[in-house]
Amino acid sequence: MRPEHPPEFPLAIHDLTVAYHRKPVLWDIELNVPQGTLAGIVGPNGAGKSTLLKACLDLIPKTSGEVLIYGKPYEDQRDLIAYVPQRESVDWDFPVSALDVVVMGTYRKLGWFKRVGKAQRQRAREALEQVGIGHLADRQISQLSGGQQQRVFLARALVQDAEIYFMDEPFAAVDAATEQAIIELLQNFNAKGKTVLCVHHDLATVSRYFDHLVLLNMRIVASGPTSETFTRENLHKTYGGKLNLLDDVAEALKNVGR
Amino acid sequence: MSDVSVIASFDFELFWETLFLKTYNTRLVVVSVTLLGAAAGLIGSFLLLRKQSLLGDALSHATLPGIGIAFALMSALGMNAKSLPGLLAGATITGLLGILLVLAIKRTTRLKEDAAMGIVLSVFFGLGVAILRMVQKLPGQSSAGLESFIYGKPASMIASDRLFIIVVLAITTFACLLLLKEFTLLCFDANFASTEGWPTLTLDILLMALVTAVTVIGLQAVGLILIIAFLITPATAARFWTNNLRHMLWLAAIIGAVSGWLGASVSALLPKLPAGAIIVIAAAVIFLISMIFGLARGILPRLLRHLDLQRKVGRQHILRSTYEILENTQEAHPIQNLPIPMDLLRKHRYWSKGELAKVIRQARSEDHIERRPTGEICLSESGFGEASRITRNHRLWELYLIKHADIAPSHVDRDADMVEHLLGAEIVRQLEAELDLEKPIVESPHIINTELGLQSEPTT
């Protein structure tokens, strides 16, 4: 029986399998992400969290299955999507300024051959202002701290003005001020009814940041509202032996329902 | 003629005439190599930023069999076997074949790209050398001059070819400028570009097509062994001067053009020296100068910035230490500027004698510290003022960190050379407002033990 994937879901994944060199990384993924949620994807290292995002965005080939964005394939819905890659995925020594990177978020609407103009730069400046680093707009990106670099990526996603935001570990190795800025941004998206899908690695903060949770370990272990999904049993199923420190679980569970 | 006599016959007046294109014969050669340099610098910049420099090398080496085969084919068909467009068409075909083979090896085997490139590069080059030998034995047209494609010989270009070369260069430069935005995105973040619907594969192919065009056009002037240096060296040299992509592209084009111009002029005068080598040496000299003096990332400016920072930090430390000792040894407020013994100062921060002597020398040169005949040192009037300012800022900062340690202030720059500017007047005012302090000098939030020199250092 084919599970239901109604078009009102911003993201619906059906029977997705991804394999590298014939070794499966993701198995039979079935997932519906409801409108307006802040969804966290959580799982151990090598669980395929980033792969799941990349497969949704057609960055790596799917072995089988389909991904629907509001009921349509991704190619038809690119305007609705913004992607924040992992910070390490690019060379921060590249000779561009923070503003130049953020302006890249406007290229799609600008189209082929057209030059970046005042309007695009203005939008980019506003986005940098919004993530709290407006004063660093003209700085070369290698001279930014890790947290500031992450915020440059977030500003670029802001400029894209999307409905669904795919974020790959935005909280990884950032300072407290950046963490706060990201949380505010997420809540801002949430208030506007946008949907966020965010790969996350820190169990202790899951229940504070996300209202929807996807527990992943090559397959979907559980998914649903955080209050129902974030349980000791599910975490054990996801992490198995890797989470042998029961204290970690206890610590993480303490935050449930806060 | 031996090499020595080649150089001895150097005629300065002739050199001058050549350099400034006084003789018609060399004019077009020099102009086309200069243009080639500009185009190579521009497109090479993107090749470098896309981190595909080696692919360019594989490409250029893979052109050799094409040249030999094209020669043999045109010869067999009774055409002019040395027609440049024909030879370059052959070069392009096997060059692209080489790139495709690299990509195929990478895809189908688990070999890494560098290994695949190494294999393709050497096999194609070896094949090319063998084919050239074979076509030399063919009856009919002489294949003499084909080896100029290996080492480069601008003078071997004939007049009708130059127009062809200039047109191709103009087209590639124009295409590169047109695709500036798209190439920048591709080089910086190809995955992001792909999610935004940009055809990254097509863009990569376009970029490689431009690289191929410049490589193939440059074969005759620079030679296939060294053309990669002509593509990459100007770009890497330009990178030392700027962090701005546009400036880098301009600079790379200029550096490429200058090396081409110098190289072609010199080789027009000394035809025995291989032109490609001279062009590449000219580019390498510019690279070396850029590496040392480049304002953005050169070795010397970096070193100077580092030394400057060390001096600033040392100066701050000595002034603050002196002030703290004065504070600890006096009961009265406000404290007075009295001489203190060197020993006390040395213990205060665990300075070695040499280090202390060095920072004191610096402070004296800035008129902040005076040395008394008794061997004691004393702050000057301006030094005393500066010391109290530095100490105060340091403590404000410490207090701020202690109070707000859980929220790192977003305006804290990690740039170490900002240490001093960090506590500029504006931030000090902010700190005062934050901490609700208006006292002229605040007490240290931690105990300063002058005898043992125990002290925490939150800012450094």
XYZ file of C-alpha atoms in Angstrom, chain A residues 21 54 57-59 74 78 81 83 85 89-97 101 104-108 110-116 132 135-136 139-143 145-148 151 153 156 160 175-177, chain B residues 49-51 107 109-110 176-185 187-192 194-199 202-203 206 239 242-246 248 296-297 406-415 418:
102
model
C 29.112 2.407 -4.568
C 21.343 16.373 -0.428
C 17.931 18.720 -3.288
C 19.088 16.464 -6.157
C 22.715 17.005 -5.214
C 12.002 19.591 -6.785
C 13.287 25.589 -6.716
C 13.661 26.391 -1.379
C 19.756 25.673 1.193
C 25.217 23.938 3.312
C 31.733 22.628 2.356
C 33.284 25.749 0.798
C 36.717 27.343 0.699
C 36.560 30.402 2.961
C 39.814 31.644 1.495
C 37.921 32.564 -1.649
C 38.525 36.198 -2.664
C 35.046 37.571 -2.018
C 33.462 39.685 0.715
C 28.445 35.739 -0.844
C 24.727 34.995 -4.564
C 21.290 34.282 -3.119
C 19.828 36.718 -5.659
C 21.523 35.222 -8.720
C 18.684 32.879 -9.557
C 18.650 37.823 -11.631
C 19.190 35.228 -14.357
C 21.967 34.596 -16.855
C 24.569 37.269 -17.711
C 22.876 40.077 -15.747
C 25.050 42.094 -13.408
C 24.377 42.515 -9.724
C 23.577 40.892 13.161
C 29.020 45.982 9.902
C 31.081 43.141 8.403
C 35.061 42.141 4.971
C 36.785 39.308 3.148
C 35.240 36.030 4.217
C 38.458 34.458 5.515
C 38.665 37.247 8.073
C 35.070 33.935 12.646
C 33.334 30.579 12.233
C 30.113 31.902 13.679
C 30.184 34.936 11.426
C 25.709 33.852 9.598
C 25.342 31.575 4.870
C 22.306 34.219 1.836
C 16.452 33.690 -1.276
C 29.736 30.839 19.343
C 26.908 31.596 21.731
C 25.961 34.857 20.023
C 39.651 29.080 -8.068
C 37.832 26.000 -9.365
C 40.894 24.032 -8.150
C 34.021 7.763 -12.382
C 37.478 3.256 -11.017
C 38.146 4.344 -7.489
C 34.629 34.905 -19.614
C 33.549 38.433 -18.698
C 29.974 37.655 -19.671
C 29.935 34.626 -17.370
C 31.721 36.359 -14.496
C 28.855 35.986 -12.056
C 28.092 32.398 -13.033
C 31.736 31.295 -12.838
C 32.173 32.973 -9.473
C 29.207 31.075 -8.072
C 33.899 28.202 -8.131
C 32.771 29.264 -4.675
C 29.873 26.924 -3.983
C 28.915 24.520 -6.762
C 26.400 22.646 -4.600
C 24.531 25.808 -3.785
C 23.107 23.453 -8.312
C 20.245 23.792 -5.808
C 19.510 27.190 -7.328
C 19.021 25.545 -10.691
C 22.307 26.612 -12.313
C 23.552 23.877 -14.666
C 27.387 22.938 -18.335
C 29.197 25.768 -16.567
C 32.076 26.078 -20.595
C 45.975 36.663 -5.372
C 44.058 41.503 -3.229
C 41.125 39.779 -1.589
C 38.722 41.148 -4.148
C 37.876 38.863 -7.049
C 37.406 41.658 -9.588
C 42.330 39.811 -8.845
C 46.958 41.334 0.911
C 48.798 38.082 1.617
C 27.783 33.312 28.871
C 27.077 35.571 25.895
C 30.153 36.279 23.851
C 29.770 39.828 22.539
C 29.212 39.726 18.823
C 31.468 42.692 18.207
C 34.471 40.877 19.581
C 36.687 40.384 16.629
C 39.037 37.502 16.616
C 41.466 39.519 14.617
C 42.463 44.597 16.801
